[in-house]
mmCIF file of C-alpha atoms in Angstrom:
data_model
loop_
_atom_site.group_PDB
_atom_site.id
_atom_site.type_symbol
_atom_site.label_atom_id
_atom_site.label_comp_id
_atom_site.label_asym_id
_atom_site.label_seq_id
_atom_site.Cartn_x
_atom_site.Cartn_y
_atom_site.Cartn_z
ATOM 1 C CA MET J 1 -0.052 -0.270 0.051
ATOM 2 C CA PHE J 2 2.588 2.545 1.291
ATOM 3 C CA GLU J 3 6.385 2.410 -0.720
ATOM 4 C CA THR J 4 8.086 5.432 1.385
ATOM 5 C CA ILE J 5 6.550 4.623 4.818
ATOM 6 C CA ALA J 6 5.694 1.241 6.468
ATOM 7 C CA ILE J 7 3.086 0.712 9.167
ATOM 8 C CA GLN J 8 3.118 -2.594 11.426
ATOM 9 C CA THR J 9 0.943 -2.458 14.661
ATOM 10 C CA ASP J 10 1.732 -5.188 17.393
ATOM 11 C CA ASP J 11 -1.708 -6.686 19.199
ATOM 12 C CA ARG J 12 -1.623 -4.150 21.964
ATOM 13 C CA GLY J 13 -2.098 -1.820 19.236
ATOM 14 C CA VAL J 14 0.925 0.291 19.208
ATOM 15 C CA ALA J 15 2.110 1.163 15.628
ATOM 16 C CA THR J 16 4.838 1.823 14.203
ATOM 17 C CA LEU J 17 5.098 4.645 11.722
ATOM 18 C CA THR J 18 8.366 4.274 10.013
ATOM 19 C CA LEU J 19 9.920 6.565 7.206
ATOM 20 C CA ASP J 20 11.390 3.868 4.619
ATOM 21 C CA ARG J 21 13.493 5.261 2.489
ATOM 22 C CA ALA J 22 16.905 4.716 4.179
ATOM 23 C CA GLU J 23 18.807 5.067 1.254
ATOM 24 C CA LYS J 24 17.803 8.801 1.067
ATOM 25 C CA HIS J 25 18.395 9.368 4.792
ATOM 26 C CA ASN J 26 14.190 9.424 4.809
ATOM 27 C CA ALA J 27 14.180 13.196 3.205
ATOM 28 C CA MET J 28 10.568 13.811 2.229
ATOM 29 C CA SER J 29 9.350 13.727 -1.278
ATOM 30 C CA ALA J 30 6.350 14.770 -2.661
ATOM 31 C CA GLN J 31 5.428 10.942 -2.324
ATOM 32 C CA MET J 32 6.363 10.582 1.937
ATOM 33 C CA ILE J 33 4.454 13.701 2.147
ATOM 34 C CA ALA J 34 1.176 12.506 0.581
ATOM 35 C CA GLU J 35 1.656 8.946 2.365
ATOM 36 C CA LEU J 36 2.592 9.917 5.752
ATOM 37 C CA THR J 37 -1.046 12.240 5.388
ATOM 38 C CA GLN J 38 -2.946 8.970 4.656
ATOM 39 C CA ALA J 39 -1.089 7.266 7.425
ATOM 40 C CA ALA J 40 -2.196 9.910 9.916
ATOM 41 C CA VAL J 41 -5.905 9.778 8.576
ATOM 42 C CA GLN J 42 -5.825 6.196 8.703
ATOM 43 C CA LEU J 43 -3.872 5.260 11.771
ATOM 44 C CA GLY J 44 -6.529 8.354 13.899
ATOM 45 C CA ALA J 45 -9.100 6.157 12.212
ATOM 46 C CA ASP J 46 -8.210 2.926 13.779
ATOM 47 C CA GLU J 47 -9.975 2.273 16.954
ATOM 48 C CA THR J 48 -7.476 -0.497 17.294
ATOM 49 C CA VAL J 49 -4.302 1.824 17.824
ATOM 50 C CA ARG J 50 -3.626 2.875 21.469
ATOM 51 C CA ALA J 51 -0.508 4.819 20.619
ATOM 52 C CA VAL J 52 1.875 5.378 17.752
ATOM 53 C CA ILE J 53 5.671 5.261 17.600
ATOM 54 C CA LEU J 54 7.154 7.270 14.757
ATOM 55 C CA THR J 55 10.732 6.433 13.528
ATOM 56 C CA GLY J 56 13.206 5.904 10.780
ATOM 57 C CA ALA J 57 14.957 2.888 8.497
ATOM 58 C CA GLY J 58 18.366 3.588 8.708
ATOM 59 C CA ARG J 59 21.237 5.870 10.035
ATOM 60 C CA SER J 60 18.958 8.798 9.514
ATOM 61 C CA PHE J 61 15.576 9.907 11.570
ATOM 62 C CA CYS J 62 14.685 12.618 8.548
ATOM 63 C CA ALA J 63 17.067 14.392 6.548
ATOM 64 C CA GLY J 64 14.805 17.306 5.850
ATOM 65 C CA GLY J 65 13.181 17.653 2.442
ATOM 66 C CA ASP J 66 14.140 15.259 -0.381
ATOM 67 C CA LEU J 67 16.836 16.942 -3.027
ATOM 68 C CA ARG J 68 14.229 16.230 -6.283
ATOM 69 C CA TRP J 69 11.454 17.618 -4.504
ATOM 70 C CA MET J 70 13.431 21.215 -3.736
ATOM 71 C CA GLN J 71 14.727 21.178 -7.350
ATOM 72 C CA ASP J 72 10.968 20.666 -8.223
ATOM 73 C CA GLN J 73 9.779 23.664 -6.505
ATOM 74 C CA MET J 74 12.650 26.010 -7.538
ATOM 75 C CA ALA J 75 11.626 24.948 -11.181
ATOM 76 C CA ALA J 76 7.955 25.473 -10.834
ATOM 77 C CA ASP J 77 6.054 29.000 -10.819
ATOM 78 C CA ALA J 78 4.930 30.734 -7.498
ATOM 79 C CA ALA J 79 1.250 29.113 -7.202
ATOM 80 C CA THR J 80 2.824 25.266 -7.909
ATOM 81 C CA ARG J 81 5.128 26.131 -5.086
ATOM 82 C CA PHE J 82 2.148 27.274 -2.852
ATOM 83 C CA VAL J 83 0.318 24.359 -3.477
ATOM 84 C CA GLU J 84 3.082 21.881 -3.137
ATOM 85 C CA ALA J 85 4.289 23.446 0.519
ATOM 86 C CA LYS J 86 0.797 23.301 1.440
ATOM 87 C CA LYS J 87 0.562 19.682 1.160
ATOM 88 C CA LEU J 88 3.658 19.758 3.752
ATOM 89 C CA ALA J 89 2.086 22.040 5.904
ATOM 90 C CA MET J 90 -0.964 19.892 6.347
ATOM 91 C CA MET J 91 1.362 16.687 6.350
ATOM 92 C CA LEU J 92 2.735 18.154 9.974
ATOM 93 C CA LYS J 93 -0.938 19.162 10.799
ATOM 94 C CA ALA J 94 -2.436 16.071 10.420
ATOM 95 C CA LEU J 95 0.647 14.099 12.545
ATOM 96 C CA ASN J 96 0.256 17.180 15.112
ATOM 97 C CA GLU J 97 -3.337 16.562 15.747
ATOM 98 C CA LEU J 98 -3.370 12.649 15.469
ATOM 99 C CA PRO J 99 -6.159 11.503 17.945
ATOM 100 C CA LYS J 100 -3.384 9.211 19.530
ATOM 101 C CA PRO J 101 -0.070 9.479 21.397
ATOM 102 C CA LEU J 102 2.605 10.296 18.805
ATOM 103 C CA ILE J 103 6.189 8.969 20.455
ATOM 104 C CA GLY J 104 9.338 9.882 17.933
ATOM 105 C CA ARG J 105 12.298 7.224 18.376
ATOM 106 C CA VAL J 106 14.750 9.445 17.000
ATOM 107 C CA GLN J 107 17.190 6.902 16.267
ATOM 108 C CA GLY J 108 19.627 9.286 14.052
ATOM 109 C CA GLN J 109 20.195 12.976 12.753
ATOM 110 C CA ALA J 110 17.201 14.790 12.140
ATOM 111 C CA PHE J 111 18.013 18.079 10.302
ATOM 112 C CA GLY J 112 15.278 20.928 8.329
ATOM 113 C CA GLY J 113 11.785 19.369 8.464
ATOM 114 C CA GLY J 114 13.531 16.498 10.588
ATOM 115 C CA VAL J 115 13.308 18.737 13.405
ATOM 116 C CA GLY J 116 9.199 19.543 12.149
ATOM 117 C CA MET J 117 8.790 15.916 12.589
ATOM 118 C CA ALA J 118 10.327 15.585 16.298
ATOM 119 C CA SER J 119 8.578 18.575 16.996
ATOM 120 C CA VAL J 120 4.669 17.040 15.920
ATOM 121 C CA CYS J 121 5.737 14.198 18.288
ATOM 122 C CA ASP J 122 4.223 14.397 21.861
ATOM 123 C CA VAL J 123 7.486 13.403 23.423
ATOM 124 C CA ALA J 124 10.625 12.047 21.586
ATOM 125 C CA ILE J 125 13.127 9.961 22.660
ATOM 126 C CA GLY J 126 16.636 9.840 20.299
ATOM 127 C CA VAL J 127 19.600 8.505 20.542
ATOM 128 C CA ASP J 128 22.942 10.162 22.551
ATOM 129 C CA THR J 129 24.661 10.424 19.092
ATOM 130 C CA ALA J 130 21.932 12.019 16.885
ATOM 131 C CA LYS J 131 22.628 15.442 15.596
ATOM 132 C CA PHE J 132 19.906 18.193 14.586
ATOM 133 C CA GLY J 133 19.779 21.201 12.584
ATOM 134 C CA LEU J 134 17.626 23.819 11.182
ATOM 135 C CA THR J 135 19.491 24.289 7.797
ATOM 136 C CA GLU J 136 17.152 25.955 5.976
ATOM 137 C CA THR J 137 19.121 29.621 5.983
ATOM 138 C CA LYS J 138 22.391 28.065 4.651
ATOM 139 C CA LEU J 139 19.923 27.974 1.004
ATOM 140 C CA GLY J 140 18.688 31.429 1.629
ATOM 141 C CA LEU J 141 15.467 30.105 2.883
ATOM 142 C CA ILE J 142 13.449 29.856 6.327
ATOM 143 C CA PRO J 143 12.266 27.684 8.711
ATOM 144 C CA ALA J 144 9.066 27.976 7.662
ATOM 145 C CA THR J 145 6.240 25.455 7.720
ATOM 146 C CA ILE J 146 7.684 23.801 10.648
ATOM 147 C CA GLY J 147 8.264 27.028 12.511
ATOM 148 C CA PRO J 148 4.496 26.687 14.410
ATOM 149 C CA TYR J 149 5.529 23.093 15.375
ATOM 150 C CA VAL J 150 8.969 23.799 16.273
ATOM 151 C CA LEU J 151 8.029 27.252 18.658
ATOM 152 C CA ALA J 152 5.443 25.166 19.990
ATOM 153 C CA ARG J 153 7.742 22.626 21.223
ATOM 154 C CA LEU J 154 10.915 24.908 22.394
ATOM 155 C CA GLY J 155 9.650 28.110 23.219
ATOM 156 C CA GLU J 156 10.725 31.588 21.521
ATOM 157 C CA ALA J 157 13.966 32.009 23.436
ATOM 158 C CA MET J 158 14.893 28.247 23.012
ATOM 159 C CA ALA J 159 14.035 28.436 19.571
ATOM 160 C CA ARG J 160 16.071 31.922 18.810
ATOM 161 C CA ARG J 161 19.251 29.513 19.624
ATOM 162 C CA VAL J 162 19.042 27.636 16.743
ATOM 163 C CA PHE J 163 16.037 28.699 14.245
ATOM 164 C CA MET J 164 18.362 30.632 12.471
ATOM 165 C CA SER J 165 21.915 29.765 12.457
ATOM 166 C CA ALA J 166 21.525 26.584 10.845
ATOM 167 C CA ARG J 167 24.435 25.327 13.170
ATOM 168 C CA ILE J 168 24.161 21.505 13.890
ATOM 169 C CA PHE J 169 23.607 20.478 17.747
ATOM 170 C CA LYS J 170 23.813 17.306 19.564
ATOM 171 C CA ALA J 171 21.283 15.207 21.413
ATOM 172 C CA ASP J 172 22.787 16.850 24.709
ATOM 173 C CA GLU J 173 21.687 19.991 23.749
ATOM 174 C CA ALA J 174 18.410 18.757 22.052
ATOM 175 C CA VAL J 175 17.572 17.590 25.526
ATOM 176 C CA THR J 176 18.121 21.036 26.746
ATOM 177 C CA LEU J 177 16.097 22.631 23.924
ATOM 178 C CA GLY J 178 13.097 20.800 25.130
ATOM 179 C CA LEU J 179 13.475 18.771 21.568
ATOM 180 C CA LEU J 180 14.214 15.648 22.805
ATOM 181 C CA ALA J 181 12.745 14.396 26.036
ATOM 182 C CA LYS J 182 15.761 12.363 26.603
ATOM 183 C CA ALA J 183 19.140 10.820 24.561
ATOM 184 C CA VAL J 184 20.470 7.364 25.620
ATOM 185 C CA PRO J 185 22.694 5.375 24.481
ATOM 186 C CA ALA J 186 21.401 2.928 20.884
ATOM 187 C CA ASP J 187 21.121 -0.336 22.968
ATOM 188 C CA GLU J 188 18.624 1.773 25.404
ATOM 189 C CA LEU J 189 16.393 3.313 23.069
ATOM 190 C CA ASP J 190 13.498 1.160 22.076
ATOM 191 C CA ALA J 191 13.475 0.313 26.497
ATOM 192 C CA ALA J 192 12.939 4.285 26.766
ATOM 193 C CA VAL J 193 10.355 4.400 24.223
ATOM 194 C CA GLU J 194 8.824 1.576 25.704
ATOM 195 C CA ALA J 195 8.530 3.399 28.790
ATOM 196 C CA GLU J 196 6.830 6.217 26.984
ATOM 197 C CA VAL J 197 4.102 4.077 25.422
ATOM 198 C CA ALA J 198 3.276 1.520 28.093
ATOM 199 C CA PRO J 199 1.491 4.029 30.597
ATOM 200 C CA TYR J 200 -1.085 4.618 26.967
ATOM 201 C CA LEU J 201 -2.344 1.109 27.501
ATOM 202 C CA SER J 202 -3.719 1.790 30.817
ATOM 203 C CA VAL J 203 -5.922 4.708 30.426
ATOM 204 C CA ALA J 204 -9.276 5.422 28.916
ATOM 205 C CA PRO J 205 -8.469 5.648 24.993
ATOM 206 C CA GLY J 206 -11.224 8.076 24.259
ATOM 207 C CA ALA J 207 -9.935 10.731 27.019
ATOM 208 C CA VAL J 208 -6.237 10.226 25.970
ATOM 209 C CA ALA J 209 -7.567 12.033 22.438
ATOM 210 C CA GLU J 210 -10.112 14.714 24.078
ATOM 211 C CA ALA J 211 -6.800 15.671 26.518
ATOM 212 C CA LYS J 212 -4.355 16.243 23.674
ATOM 213 C CA ARG J 213 -7.014 18.193 21.624
ATOM 214 C CA PHE J 214 -7.238 19.990 24.945
ATOM 215 C CA THR J 215 -3.267 21.312 25.245
ATOM 216 C CA ARG J 216 -3.481 22.290 21.779
ATOM 217 C CA TRP J 217 -6.371 24.232 22.708
ATOM 218 C CA LEU J 218 -4.937 25.940 25.981
ATOM 219 C CA GLY J 219 -1.180 25.746 24.300
ATOM 220 C CA GLN J 220 0.149 28.043 21.156
ATOM 221 C CA PRO J 221 -2.563 28.175 18.492
ATOM 222 C CA ILE J 222 -1.528 26.903 15.063
ATOM 223 C CA THR J 223 -4.189 27.894 12.969
ATOM 224 C CA GLU J 224 -5.082 27.539 9.138
ATOM 225 C CA GLU J 225 -4.511 31.405 8.696
ATOM 226 C CA ILE J 226 -0.687 31.175 10.552
ATOM 227 C CA ILE J 227 -0.226 27.805 8.507
ATOM 228 C CA ASP J 228 -0.563 29.991 5.224
ATOM 229 C CA GLN J 229 1.419 33.020 6.444
ATOM 230 C CA THR J 230 4.067 30.136 6.839
ATOM 231 C CA ILE J 231 3.976 29.021 3.561
ATOM 232 C CA GLN J 232 3.590 32.424 1.914
ATOM 233 C CA GLY J 233 6.701 33.168 3.458
ATOM 234 C CA LEU J 234 8.888 29.918 2.247
ATOM 235 C CA VAL J 235 7.451 30.734 -1.133
ATOM 236 C CA ASP J 236 8.689 34.189 -0.951
ATOM 237 C CA ARG J 237 12.045 32.789 0.022
ATOM 238 C CA TRP J 238 11.626 30.644 -2.743
ATOM 239 C CA GLU J 239 11.275 33.424 -5.357
ATOM 240 C CA GLY J 240 14.198 35.616 -4.207
ATOM 241 C CA ALA J 241 17.991 35.969 -4.842
ATOM 242 C CA GLU J 242 19.176 34.420 -1.449
ATOM 243 C CA ALA J 243 17.406 30.913 -2.444
ATOM 244 C CA GLN J 244 18.304 30.942 -5.677
ATOM 245 C CA GLU J 245 22.169 31.520 -5.149
ATOM 246 C CA GLY J 246 21.753 29.384 -1.886
ATOM 247 C CA ILE J 247 20.235 26.748 -3.860
ATOM 248 C CA GLY J 248 22.216 27.052 -7.124
ATOM 249 C CA ALA J 249 25.374 26.531 -5.099
ATOM 250 C CA PHE J 250 24.187 23.528 -3.001
ATOM 251 C CA PHE J 251 23.530 21.760 -6.250
ATOM 252 C CA ASP J 252 26.521 23.628 -7.949
ATOM 253 C CA LYS J 253 28.893 22.312 -4.956
ATOM 254 C CA ARG J 254 30.344 25.579 -4.730
ATOM 255 C CA LYS J 255 30.333 28.275 -1.449
ATOM 256 C CA PRO J 256 27.526 30.540 -1.928
ATOM 257 C CA ALA J 257 28.006 34.490 -2.102
ATOM 258 C CA TRP J 258 27.543 34.950 1.920
ATOM 259 C CA LEU J 259 29.929 32.260 2.802
ATOM 260 C CA ARG J 260 32.786 33.986 5.651
#
């Protein structure tokens, strides 16, 4: 049914949603975005599912946007870019609003959109060797569509430490920032994730869904208007000279003009 992701559900009702493009470091393609959106709807409607674990195959959790997807956006007109970015935004929204507990099992590095994927989890546990970065500004872009979820997770003060600089940070700092709840050795990751999952098997699933909805209502609102503003911000950057230079330099394997 799916080609870029996999879903396995055990007899307890714990579903594992795996980003399954290990050879591409689980970078998000248009197909993966569509499949993740479909998976969120499917898992949300399945009354037998009590909790969902989000993880990646291979060495990386998620390397952000797929290079081909980025090239396609640069070649498209503004209207098409908006439509495609909206698909990414709505996928993140669907995962963020999944009426089940979503536990991130971050088994490797996460950059750009990968940080956004960790941010939409209710709690994320990572390996202590993982590295992270909001790397969009290196390309003349901004972490726009993932921005509301990153800010909701980190808070403004912590987000400002990593949101603009594109610097790479380690798992221990990810814990300090609030992106990860805990960083553990690789051989302890599954046990740490299980410790987060287990309590949900002894509580009322409807109450869990309503409590999650309530936290979103009480917390920082992520409205359709905010989502559209973030998309427009990204489209505007794609239109600009810095994105043309940054992305062009990346694909040409040269230094961008602003590098000092």
